[in-house]
Coordinates of C-alpha atoms and ligand atoms in Angstrom, one line a residue:
M265 CA 35.3 36.5 11.9
R266 CA 37.2 39.6 11.4
I267 CA 40.4 39.3 9.4
E268 CA 43.2 41.5 11.1
R269 CA 46.2 40.7 9.0
V270 CA 46.9 38.9 5.6
E271 CA 50.4 37.8 4.6
L272 CA 51.6 36.5 1.4
R273 CA 54.7 34.7 0.9
R274 CA 56.4 33.4 -2.4
I275 CA 58.0 30.6 -2.2
S276 CA 59.9 28.2 -4.2
L277 CA 59.9 24.5 -3.6
P278 CA 62.5 22.3 -5.9
L279 CA 60.7 19.2 -7.8
V280 CA 62.5 15.7 -7.2
S281 CA 62.3 15.6 -11.1
P282 CA 61.5 17.5 -13.9
F283 CA 57.7 17.8 -14.5
R284 CA 57.1 18.2 -18.5
T285 CA 53.8 18.7 -20.4
S286 CA 52.8 20.0 -23.6
L287 CA 52.9 23.5 -22.0
G288 CA 56.6 23.7 -20.8
I289 CA 58.7 22.1 -18.4
E290 CA 59.0 22.7 -14.4
Y291 CA 61.8 22.4 -12.4
E292 CA 60.6 24.0 -9.4
R293 CA 57.1 24.7 -8.1
T294 CA 56.5 28.7 -7.5
A295 CA 53.5 29.2 -5.0
L296 CA 51.8 31.8 -2.9
V297 CA 51.0 30.9 0.8
V298 CA 48.3 33.0 2.3
R299 CA 47.8 33.6 5.9
V300 CA 44.7 35.2 7.5
T301 CA 44.9 36.1 10.9
T302 CA 41.6 36.7 12.8
P303 CA 41.3 37.7 16.6
D304 CA 40.8 33.8 17.7
G305 CA 43.5 32.2 15.3
E306 CA 44.6 32.0 11.7
G307 CA 44.0 29.8 8.5
W308 CA 46.4 29.1 5.3
G309 CA 45.8 28.9 1.7
E310 CA 47.7 28.0 -0.9
C311 CA 47.3 29.8 -4.6
V312 CA 48.5 27.0 -7.5
A313 CA 49.0 29.8 -10.0
G314 CA 52.0 28.9 -11.7
A315 CA 55.7 30.5 -12.5
D316 CA 54.2 31.7 -15.9
A317 CA 50.9 31.8 -17.6
S318 CA 51.0 28.7 -20.1
Y319 CA 48.4 26.7 -17.9
S320 CA 45.9 29.3 -17.2
S321 CA 46.2 33.4 -17.6
E322 CA 47.3 33.2 -13.9
Y323 CA 50.7 33.6 -12.7
V324 CA 51.7 33.9 -9.3
E325 CA 53.1 37.5 -9.5
G326 CA 49.8 38.3 -10.9
A327 CA 48.0 36.8 -8.3
E328 CA 49.9 38.4 -5.8
D329 CA 49.4 41.9 -7.4
V330 CA 45.8 41.4 -7.7
L331 CA 45.4 39.9 -4.1
L332 CA 47.1 43.1 -2.4
R333 CA 45.8 45.6 -4.5
H334 CA 41.9 44.2 -5.5
L335 CA 41.1 41.1 -3.5
V336 CA 42.4 41.6 0.2
P337 CA 41.2 45.1 0.9
P338 CA 37.8 44.4 0.7
L339 CA 38.1 41.7 3.1
L340 CA 39.9 43.8 5.5
S341 CA 37.4 46.3 5.4
A342 CA 34.6 44.1 5.8
E343 CA 33.0 44.0 9.4
S344 CA 33.0 40.4 9.5
V345 CA 33.8 37.9 7.4
T346 CA 32.9 34.1 6.5
A347 CA 34.2 31.5 3.7
A348 CA 30.8 31.5 2.0
A349 CA 30.7 35.5 2.0
V350 CA 34.1 35.8 0.3
A351 CA 33.2 35.0 -3.2
P352 CA 30.2 37.3 -3.2
L353 CA 32.3 40.0 -2.0
L354 CA 35.2 39.9 -4.8
A355 CA 32.4 39.4 -7.5
G356 CA 33.1 42.7 -8.6
V357 CA 36.6 42.0 -9.5
K358 CA 36.5 39.4 -13.0
G359 CA 38.4 36.4 -13.2
H360 CA 41.5 35.8 -11.0
R361 CA 40.3 32.6 -10.0
M362 CA 43.3 30.9 -8.5
A363 CA 44.1 34.1 -6.7
K364 CA 40.4 34.5 -5.2
A365 CA 40.6 30.7 -4.0
A366 CA 43.6 31.2 -2.0
L367 CA 42.3 33.8 0.2
E368 CA 38.7 31.8 0.3
M369 CA 40.7 28.7 1.5
A370 CA 42.9 30.6 4.2
V371 CA 39.4 32.1 5.3
L372 CA 37.8 28.8 5.1
D373 CA 40.5 27.3 7.1
A374 CA 40.3 29.8 9.6
E375 CA 36.5 29.5 10.3
L376 CA 36.3 25.4 10.3
R377 CA 39.4 25.9 12.6
S378 CA 37.5 28.0 14.9
Y379 CA 34.6 25.5 15.1
G380 CA 36.9 22.6 15.9
M381 CA 35.8 20.8 12.5
S382 CA 37.8 19.4 9.4
F383 CA 37.9 20.4 5.8
A384 CA 36.6 17.0 5.1
A385 CA 33.7 17.3 7.5
G386 CA 32.7 20.8 6.2
L387 CA 32.7 19.8 2.5
G388 CA 30.8 16.6 3.4
A389 CA 33.3 14.2 2.6
V390 CA 32.2 10.4 3.0
A391 CA 35.6 8.4 3.6
D392 CA 38.5 8.9 5.4
R393 CA 41.0 7.9 2.8
V394 CA 41.5 8.4 -1.0
P395 CA 42.7 6.4 -3.5
S396 CA 46.1 8.3 -5.0
G397 CA 46.9 8.5 -9.0
V398 CA 50.1 9.8 -10.2
S399 CA 50.3 12.1 -13.2
V400 CA 53.6 11.3 -15.2
G401 CA 55.3 14.0 -17.6
I402 CA 56.5 13.7 -21.1
M403 CA 59.9 12.2 -20.8
D404 CA 63.2 11.7 -23.5
S405 CA 62.4 8.3 -24.3
V406 CA 59.9 5.5 -24.2
P407 CA 61.9 3.1 -22.0
E408 CA 62.3 6.1 -19.4
V409 CA 58.6 6.6 -19.0
V410 CA 58.2 2.7 -18.5
D411 CA 60.5 3.0 -15.8
A412 CA 58.9 5.6 -14.4
V413 CA 55.8 4.1 -14.4
A414 CA 57.2 0.7 -13.1
G415 CA 58.2 2.7 -10.0
Y416 CA 55.0 4.1 -9.1
L417 CA 53.1 1.1 -9.4
A418 CA 55.9 -0.7 -7.2
Q419 CA 54.9 2.0 -4.6
G420 CA 51.2 1.2 -5.1
Y421 CA 49.7 4.2 -6.9
R422 CA 46.1 3.3 -8.0
R423 CA 46.0 4.8 -11.4
I424 CA 48.6 6.4 -14.1
K425 CA 48.1 9.6 -16.1
L426 CA 50.5 10.1 -19.1
K427 CA 51.3 13.5 -20.1
I428 CA 50.6 13.5 -24.3
E429 CA 51.4 15.9 -26.9
P430 CA 51.9 15.3 -30.9
G431 CA 54.5 13.0 -31.1
W432 CA 54.2 11.7 -27.6
D433 CA 51.0 10.0 -27.4
L434 CA 50.8 6.4 -29.3
A435 CA 54.1 5.1 -28.5
P436 CA 54.4 5.7 -24.7
V437 CA 50.4 4.4 -23.9
R438 CA 51.1 1.3 -25.9
A439 CA 54.8 0.6 -24.1
V440 CA 52.9 1.0 -20.9
R441 CA 49.8 -1.2 -21.8
E442 CA 52.2 -3.7 -23.2
R443 CA 54.3 -3.9 -20.4
F444 CA 51.9 -3.5 -17.2
G445 CA 48.8 -5.1 -19.1
D446 CA 45.2 -4.5 -19.1
D447 CA 44.3 -4.2 -15.7
I448 CA 45.9 -1.0 -14.8
L449 CA 43.7 2.1 -14.5
L450 CA 45.4 4.6 -17.4
Q451 CA 44.5 7.8 -18.6
V452 CA 46.1 10.5 -20.7
D453 CA 46.1 14.4 -20.7
A454 CA 46.7 16.5 -23.4
N455 CA 46.6 20.0 -22.2
A456 CA 45.1 21.5 -24.9
A457 CA 47.9 20.3 -27.4
Y458 CA 45.6 19.0 -30.1
T459 CA 43.0 20.7 -32.7
R460 CA 40.0 19.5 -34.2
A461 CA 42.0 18.1 -37.2
D462 CA 43.5 15.3 -34.7
A463 CA 40.3 13.7 -34.3
R464 CA 41.4 10.4 -36.4
H465 CA 44.6 10.5 -34.9
L466 CA 43.0 10.6 -31.3
A467 CA 40.7 7.9 -32.4
Q468 CA 43.8 5.3 -32.2
L469 CA 44.2 5.7 -28.5
D470 CA 40.8 3.8 -28.3
A471 CA 42.8 0.5 -29.1
F472 CA 44.2 0.9 -25.2
D473 CA 41.1 0.9 -23.0
L474 CA 42.4 4.1 -21.5
L475 CA 39.8 5.8 -18.8
L476 CA 39.7 9.3 -20.4
I477 CA 41.6 11.5 -22.4
E478 CA 41.8 14.9 -20.4
Q479 CA 41.3 18.4 -22.3
P480 CA 42.6 17.2 -25.8
L481 CA 41.5 20.8 -27.0
D482 CA 41.9 24.3 -26.5
E483 CA 40.0 25.1 -23.7
E484 CA 37.4 27.7 -25.0
D485 CA 36.7 24.9 -27.8
L486 CA 33.7 23.0 -26.1
L487 CA 32.1 22.4 -29.6
G488 CA 35.1 20.5 -30.8
H489 CA 35.1 18.4 -27.2
A490 CA 31.6 17.6 -28.0
A491 CA 32.6 16.6 -31.7
L492 CA 35.7 14.5 -30.6
A493 CA 33.3 12.7 -27.9
R494 CA 31.0 11.9 -30.7
S495 CA 33.5 9.9 -32.8
L496 CA 35.9 8.6 -30.1
R497 CA 34.9 5.6 -28.0
T498 CA 37.4 7.1 -25.0
P499 CA 35.5 9.4 -22.8
I500 CA 36.6 13.0 -23.2
C501 CA 37.1 14.7 -19.3
L502 CA 37.6 18.7 -19.2
D503 CA 40.3 20.1 -17.2
E504 CA 41.0 23.9 -18.4
S505 CA 37.6 24.4 -20.0
V506 CA 35.9 24.1 -16.5
V507 CA 36.3 27.2 -14.4
S508 CA 32.9 27.5 -12.8
A509 CA 29.7 25.2 -11.7
R510 CA 27.9 27.0 -14.7
S511 CA 30.7 26.1 -17.5
A512 CA 30.4 22.7 -16.1
A513 CA 26.8 22.9 -16.4
D514 CA 27.2 24.1 -20.0
A515 CA 29.9 21.6 -21.0
I516 CA 27.7 18.6 -19.9
A517 CA 24.6 19.8 -21.9
L518 CA 26.5 20.2 -24.7
G519 CA 28.0 16.9 -24.4
A520 CA 31.5 18.3 -24.4
C521 CA 32.3 16.1 -21.4
H522 CA 31.7 12.6 -19.9
I523 CA 34.3 13.4 -16.8
V524 CA 34.9 16.4 -14.9
N525 CA 38.3 17.2 -13.4
V526 CA 37.9 19.4 -10.3
K527 CA 40.8 21.6 -9.2
P528 CA 39.7 24.1 -6.5
G529 CA 42.0 26.7 -7.7
R530 CA 41.0 26.7 -11.6
V531 CA 37.2 27.2 -10.3
G532 CA 37.7 29.9 -7.9
G533 CA 37.9 27.7 -4.3
Y534 CA 36.9 24.8 -2.5
L535 CA 33.2 26.1 -2.2
E536 CA 32.9 26.4 -6.1
A537 CA 34.6 23.0 -6.4
R538 CA 31.9 21.4 -4.6
R539 CA 29.2 23.2 -6.7
I540 CA 30.6 21.4 -9.9
H541 CA 30.8 18.1 -7.9
D542 CA 27.0 18.7 -7.1
V543 CA 26.4 19.7 -11.1
C544 CA 28.0 16.6 -12.1
A545 CA 26.5 14.1 -9.6
A546 CA 23.2 15.7 -10.4
S547 CA 24.1 14.8 -14.0
G548 CA 25.4 11.3 -13.6
I549 CA 28.9 12.6 -14.7
P550 CA 31.8 11.6 -12.1
V551 CA 34.5 13.6 -11.4
W552 CA 38.0 13.3 -10.0
C553 CA 40.6 15.8 -8.0
G554 CA 43.0 17.3 -10.5
G555 CA 46.5 18.7 -8.8
M556 CA 48.6 21.7 -9.8
L557 CA 52.0 20.2 -7.8
E558 CA 50.3 21.5 -4.4
T559 CA 52.4 21.8 -1.2
G560 CA 50.6 19.8 1.7
L561 CA 48.6 22.5 2.6
G562 CA 46.5 22.2 -1.0
R563 CA 46.9 18.7 -0.8
A564 CA 45.1 18.2 2.5
G565 CA 42.0 20.3 1.0
N566 CA 42.4 18.3 -2.1
A567 CA 42.3 14.8 -0.2
A568 CA 39.5 16.6 1.8
L569 CA 37.4 17.0 -1.5
A570 CA 38.3 13.9 -3.1
A571 CA 36.1 12.3 -0.1
L572 CA 33.2 13.3 -1.5
P573 CA 30.4 10.8 -2.9
N574 CA 30.8 11.9 -6.3
F575 CA 34.5 11.8 -6.4
T576 CA 34.9 7.7 -8.1
L577 CA 38.0 8.0 -10.0
P578 CA 41.3 8.2 -8.4
G579 CA 43.0 11.7 -8.4
D580 CA 45.8 13.4 -9.0
I581 CA 46.8 13.5 -5.5
S582 CA 50.1 12.0 -4.9
A583 CA 52.0 11.7 -1.7
S584 CA 54.3 14.8 -0.9
D585 CA 57.9 12.8 -1.9
R586 CA 56.3 12.3 -5.4
Y587 CA 57.0 15.9 -6.0
Y588 CA 59.1 17.5 -2.7
A589 CA 62.1 16.0 -1.3
T590 CA 60.8 18.4 1.8
D591 CA 57.3 19.4 1.9
I592 CA 56.0 22.6 3.9
T593 CA 53.6 20.6 6.0
E594 CA 54.3 17.2 7.5
P595 CA 54.3 15.0 4.5
F596 CA 51.4 13.3 3.2
V597 CA 52.4 9.6 2.6
L598 CA 51.0 6.8 0.4
R599 CA 49.7 3.9 2.2
D600 CA 48.2 0.9 0.4
G601 CA 47.5 2.9 -2.4
H602 CA 45.8 5.7 -0.4
L603 CA 46.3 8.9 1.5
D604 CA 44.4 9.6 4.4
V605 CA 42.1 12.4 4.6
P606 CA 43.3 14.8 7.4
S607 CA 40.7 14.8 10.3
G608 CA 42.1 17.6 12.6
P609 CA 40.2 20.9 12.3
G610 CA 40.3 23.1 9.2
L611 CA 43.1 21.6 6.7
G612 CA 44.5 19.6 9.5
V613 CA 47.7 20.4 8.6
A614 CA 50.0 23.8 8.7
P615 CA 53.1 24.8 7.5
L616 CA 56.3 24.0 9.5
P617 CA 57.9 27.3 10.3
A618 CA 61.3 26.5 9.8
V619 CA 61.1 25.2 6.4
L620 CA 58.4 27.9 5.1
A621 CA 61.1 30.2 6.3
E622 CA 63.7 28.6 4.1
V623 CA 61.6 28.1 0.8
T624 CA 60.1 31.7 1.0
T625 CA 61.5 34.3 -1.5
A626 CA 59.0 37.3 -0.8
V627 CA 56.6 38.2 1.9
S628 CA 54.2 40.8 1.9
E629 CA 51.5 42.2 4.5
L630 CA 48.2 43.7 4.7
R631 CA 46.7 44.9 8.1
R632 CA 43.4 46.4 8.9
D633 CA 43.1 50.2 9.0
R634 CA 41.6 50.4 12.9
P635 CA 41.2 47.6 15.5
Ligands
LIG39 O1 47.2 19.4 -16.2 O2 46.5 18.2 -14.6 C1 47.2 19.3 -15.3 C2 50.2 19.9 -13.3 C3 50.3 21.4 -13.2 C4 49.2 21.9 -14.0 C5 48.4 21.2 -15.0 C6 48.4 19.7 -14.7 C7 49.2 19.5 -13.6 C8 49.2 17.8 -13.3 C9 49.8 17.5 -12.2 O3 48.7 17.0 -13.9 C10 48.9 17.0 -11.2 C11 49.5 16.8 -9.9 O4 50.2 15.8 -9.7 O5 49.6 17.6 -8.8
LIG40 MG1 45.1 18.3 -16.8

């Protein structure tokens, strides 16, 4: 495939309710939408880098800058590109995995559309719908979070994840267990808010029969996670620490996790995400698909990924209306606690032009020099 043109659109979408984590509070999602144009069609990608660099070192203007200066030009100079060739072509640029992932996603979408093949079929999906979990932010009071969880369970969500931080952990977890019982699937996510010194405090979570605790410690503290894994009964899951199939294999070898959260943006794209799925499957480590408040574009890709066989836990793949009053694609809806995996060519969804135009705050484009 020859890439003729790459368009980057910065968008800003208001969230239906503020999303607070140990990292900060978000009122809107700022993202970058990538469109690649080939002689036969186009493909869409979404960059999950946030408005600030609190979750990882990447942020939306930084991703835009590295795309325009360093990532898009080699693609436009290449005679022909496939999705599988994108990562090797860009290997000379260190890091910037979220920016690379967005570009690879757009190329993969264009490529699969040209074959009439869906993301699900291209990645190796074995299901046509995936169970839907929901990530519930930190709130001002325990009754408020219990009400929020009640609303999500009434809608049919299959698993609840509570964001935690020091001072907001045992009380919300206890309240949710007391109100909704032992049968609901419940887990917590600390976004690296604790230290090794908190091991005894975190062990108190063992009383609540959680599916897992996600990323309690700093992303670089694999040995700390391994020590914690030995002292807690609750399984440890890594998010921020896993940035590649190699780092997943290392974390598993060190005993730093029992479960892995796979986010395509964090690891450099859907193809590396699939390699992580494979590495984990070979080691008997279950995985689930994380989320970054994606629009319908990223949600479509994530639903396809989550349909692979070793995605055995419900993901942070909620319906569009959990995040946005108006999504930029046809909305994903909850049906019996599940989302349908799109079956059309490529992502199976595309931005609605009028909505995309409305939420766009900046556009830039690069074109091939010669035809
Ligand atoms: O740590 O999983 C996380 C959102 C933004 C950044 C990091 C995380 C999250 C979520 C939300 O938990 C998941 C979602 O519903 O998209
Ligand atoms: Mg997380």
